[in-house]
Amino acid sequence: MSSLLDRFKRLGEGFGHSLRSKILIFATTIILCVIILSFLIVSYMVSIEVKDTLEQDLLKAKTVFEEFQRNRYQRLISECKVMAELPSLKE
């Protein structure tokens, strides 16, 4: 029996790490995995939010540009009608 315990002790010592070191490495690995996963989730959520905001802003810009073009067209038509009524152009 004691030889079996000695084998387990030597097996643990063979890696050169004590139980405290193994627990520290395990805990550090878990913490790093959680941090990396958190960054990935935050990055994904931010990219979705940015895409939604960009899409809304582009739709607003499109609406504003279309309204500007419509007003410009109406003004051009009005100016053409005024010029068509000028007596010097009717002759």
PDB file of C-alpha atoms in Angstrom:
ATOM      1  CA  MET A   1       0.000   0.000   0.000  1.00  0.00           C
ATOM      2  CA  SER A   2       2.680   2.446   0.897  1.00  0.00           C
ATOM      3  CA  SER A   3       4.366   1.787  -2.421  1.00  0.00           C
ATOM      4  CA  LEU A   4       1.122   2.757  -4.191  1.00  0.00           C
ATOM      5  CA  LEU A   5       0.975   6.038  -2.227  1.00  0.00           C
ATOM      6  CA  ASP A   6       4.603   6.670  -3.025  1.00  0.00           C
ATOM      7  CA  ARG A   7       3.866   6.188  -6.718  1.00  0.00           C
ATOM      8  CA  PHE A   8       1.018   8.764  -6.611  1.00  0.00           C
ATOM      9  CA  LYS A   9       3.233  11.230  -4.767  1.00  0.00           C
ATOM     10  CA  ARG A  10       6.017  10.759  -7.279  1.00  0.00           C
ATOM     11  CA  LEU A  11       3.537  11.080 -10.129  1.00  0.00           C
ATOM     12  CA  GLY A  12       2.427  14.496  -8.829  1.00  0.00           C
ATOM     13  CA  GLU A  13       6.000  15.555  -8.216  1.00  0.00           C
ATOM     14  CA  GLY A  14       7.028  14.343 -11.642  1.00  0.00           C
ATOM     15  CA  PHE A  15       5.221  17.265 -13.237  1.00  0.00           C
ATOM     16  CA  GLY A  16       7.007  19.652 -10.928  1.00  0.00           C
ATOM     17  CA  HIS A  17       3.795  21.269  -9.667  1.00  0.00           C
ATOM     18  CA  SER A  18       2.392  21.229  -6.192  1.00  0.00           C
ATOM     19  CA  LEU A  19      -1.338  21.017  -5.542  1.00  0.00           C
ATOM     20  CA  ARG A  20      -1.390  24.760  -4.867  1.00  0.00           C
ATOM     21  CA  SER A  21       0.210  25.463  -8.258  1.00  0.00           C
ATOM     22  CA  LYS A  22      -2.222  23.163 -10.046  1.00  0.00           C
ATOM     23  CA  ILE A  23      -5.207  24.868  -8.411  1.00  0.00           C
ATOM     24  CA  LEU A  24      -3.773  28.284  -9.299  1.00  0.00           C
ATOM     25  CA  ILE A  25      -3.228  27.274 -12.926  1.00  0.00           C
ATOM     26  CA  PHE A  26      -6.736  25.799 -13.132  1.00  0.00           C
ATOM     27  CA  ALA A  27      -8.348  28.896 -11.595  1.00  0.00           C
ATOM     28  CA  THR A  28      -6.323  31.199 -13.852  1.00  0.00           C
ATOM     29  CA  THR A  29      -7.394  29.213 -16.911  1.00  0.00           C
ATOM     30  CA  ILE A  30     -11.045  29.437 -15.931  1.00  0.00           C
ATOM     31  CA  ILE A  31     -10.776  33.184 -15.272  1.00  0.00           C
ATOM     32  CA  LEU A  32      -9.066  33.767 -18.634  1.00  0.00           C
ATOM     33  CA  CYS A  33     -11.746  31.743 -20.409  1.00  0.00           C
ATOM     34  CA  VAL A  34     -14.480  33.786 -18.724  1.00  0.00           C
ATOM     35  CA  ILE A  35     -12.753  37.057 -19.617  1.00  0.00           C
ATOM     36  CA  ILE A  36     -12.267  36.033 -23.252  1.00  0.00           C
ATOM     37  CA  LEU A  37     -15.853  34.842 -23.504  1.00  0.00           C
ATOM     38  CA  SER A  38     -17.056  38.125 -21.992  1.00  0.00           C
ATOM     39  CA  PHE A  39     -15.061  40.126 -24.539  1.00  0.00           C
ATOM     40  CA  LEU A  40     -16.482  38.054 -27.382  1.00  0.00           C
ATOM     41  CA  ILE A  41     -20.047  38.521 -26.161  1.00  0.00           C
ATOM     42  CA  VAL A  42     -19.576  42.270 -25.652  1.00  0.00           C
ATOM     43  CA  SER A  43     -17.956  42.604 -29.074  1.00  0.00           C
ATOM     44  CA  TYR A  44     -20.858  40.761 -30.699  1.00  0.00           C
ATOM     45  CA  MET A  45     -23.469  42.872 -28.902  1.00  0.00           C
ATOM     46  CA  VAL A  46     -21.674  46.118 -29.784  1.00  0.00           C
ATOM     47  CA  SER A  47     -21.422  45.146 -33.451  1.00  0.00           C
ATOM     48  CA  ILE A  48     -25.161  44.413 -33.546  1.00  0.00           C
ATOM     49  CA  GLU A  49     -25.914  47.771 -31.889  1.00  0.00           C
ATOM     50  CA  VAL A  50     -23.602  49.619 -34.290  1.00  0.00           C
ATOM     51  CA  LYS A  51     -25.211  47.968 -37.311  1.00  0.00           C
ATOM     52  CA  ASP A  52     -28.699  48.846 -36.083  1.00  0.00           C
ATOM     53  CA  THR A  53     -27.721  52.446 -35.369  1.00  0.00           C
ATOM     54  CA  LEU A  54     -25.999  52.781 -38.731  1.00  0.00           C
ATOM     55  CA  GLU A  55     -29.019  51.377 -40.529  1.00  0.00           C
ATOM     56  CA  GLN A  56     -31.365  53.816 -38.752  1.00  0.00           C
ATOM     57  CA  ASP A  57     -29.070  56.752 -39.510  1.00  0.00           C
ATOM     58  CA  LEU A  58     -28.822  55.790 -43.173  1.00  0.00           C
ATOM     59  CA  LEU A  59     -32.600  55.559 -43.444  1.00  0.00           C
ATOM     60  CA  LYS A  60     -32.925  59.027 -41.870  1.00  0.00           C
ATOM     61  CA  ALA A  61     -30.308  60.427 -44.249  1.00  0.00           C
ATOM     62  CA  LYS A  62     -32.132  58.875 -47.199  1.00  0.00           C
ATOM     63  CA  THR A  63     -35.411  60.459 -46.085  1.00  0.00           C
ATOM     64  CA  VAL A  64     -33.787  63.866 -45.624  1.00  0.00           C
ATOM     65  CA  PHE A  65     -32.074  63.662 -49.030  1.00  0.00           C
ATOM     66  CA  GLU A  66     -35.295  62.629 -50.771  1.00  0.00           C
ATOM     67  CA  GLU A  67     -37.143  65.532 -49.128  1.00  0.00           C
ATOM     68  CA  PHE A  68     -34.370  67.916 -50.201  1.00  0.00           C
ATOM     69  CA  GLN A  69     -34.563  66.636 -53.782  1.00  0.00           C
ATOM     70  CA  ARG A  70     -38.353  66.943 -53.805  1.00  0.00           C
ATOM     71  CA  ASN A  71     -38.183  70.557 -52.572  1.00  0.00           C
ATOM     72  CA  ARG A  72     -35.486  71.378 -55.096  1.00  0.00           C
ATOM     73  CA  TYR A  73     -37.573  69.889 -57.917  1.00  0.00           C
ATOM     74  CA  GLN A  74     -40.647  71.856 -56.859  1.00  0.00           C
ATOM     75  CA  ARG A  75     -38.621  75.079 -56.715  1.00  0.00           C
ATOM     76  CA  LEU A  76     -37.211  74.384 -60.184  1.00  0.00           C
ATOM     77  CA  ILE A  77     -40.705  73.831 -61.576  1.00  0.00           C
ATOM     78  CA  SER A  78     -41.884  77.103 -59.994  1.00  0.00           C
ATOM     79  CA  GLU A  79     -38.944  78.999 -61.462  1.00  0.00           C
ATOM     80  CA  CYS A  80     -39.609  77.504 -64.892  1.00  0.00           C
ATOM     81  CA  LYS A  81     -43.259  78.556 -64.722  1.00  0.00           C
ATOM     82  CA  VAL A  82     -42.248  82.100 -63.739  1.00  0.00           C
ATOM     83  CA  MET A  83     -39.737  82.293 -66.583  1.00  0.00           C
ATOM     84  CA  ALA A  84     -42.297  80.959 -69.032  1.00  0.00           C
ATOM     85  CA  GLU A  85     -44.627  83.830 -68.154  1.00  0.00           C
ATOM     86  CA  LEU A  86     -42.013  86.546 -68.796  1.00  0.00           C
ATOM     87  CA  PRO A  87     -43.144  88.766 -71.662  1.00  0.00           C
ATOM     88  CA  SER A  88     -39.643  89.066 -73.086  1.00  0.00           C
ATOM     89  CA  LEU A  89     -39.502  85.290 -73.557  1.00  0.00           C
ATOM     90  CA  LYS A  90     -42.947  85.061 -75.148  1.00  0.00           C
ATOM     91  CA  GLU A  91     -41.978  87.066 -78.190  1.00  0.00           C
TER      92      GLU A  91
END
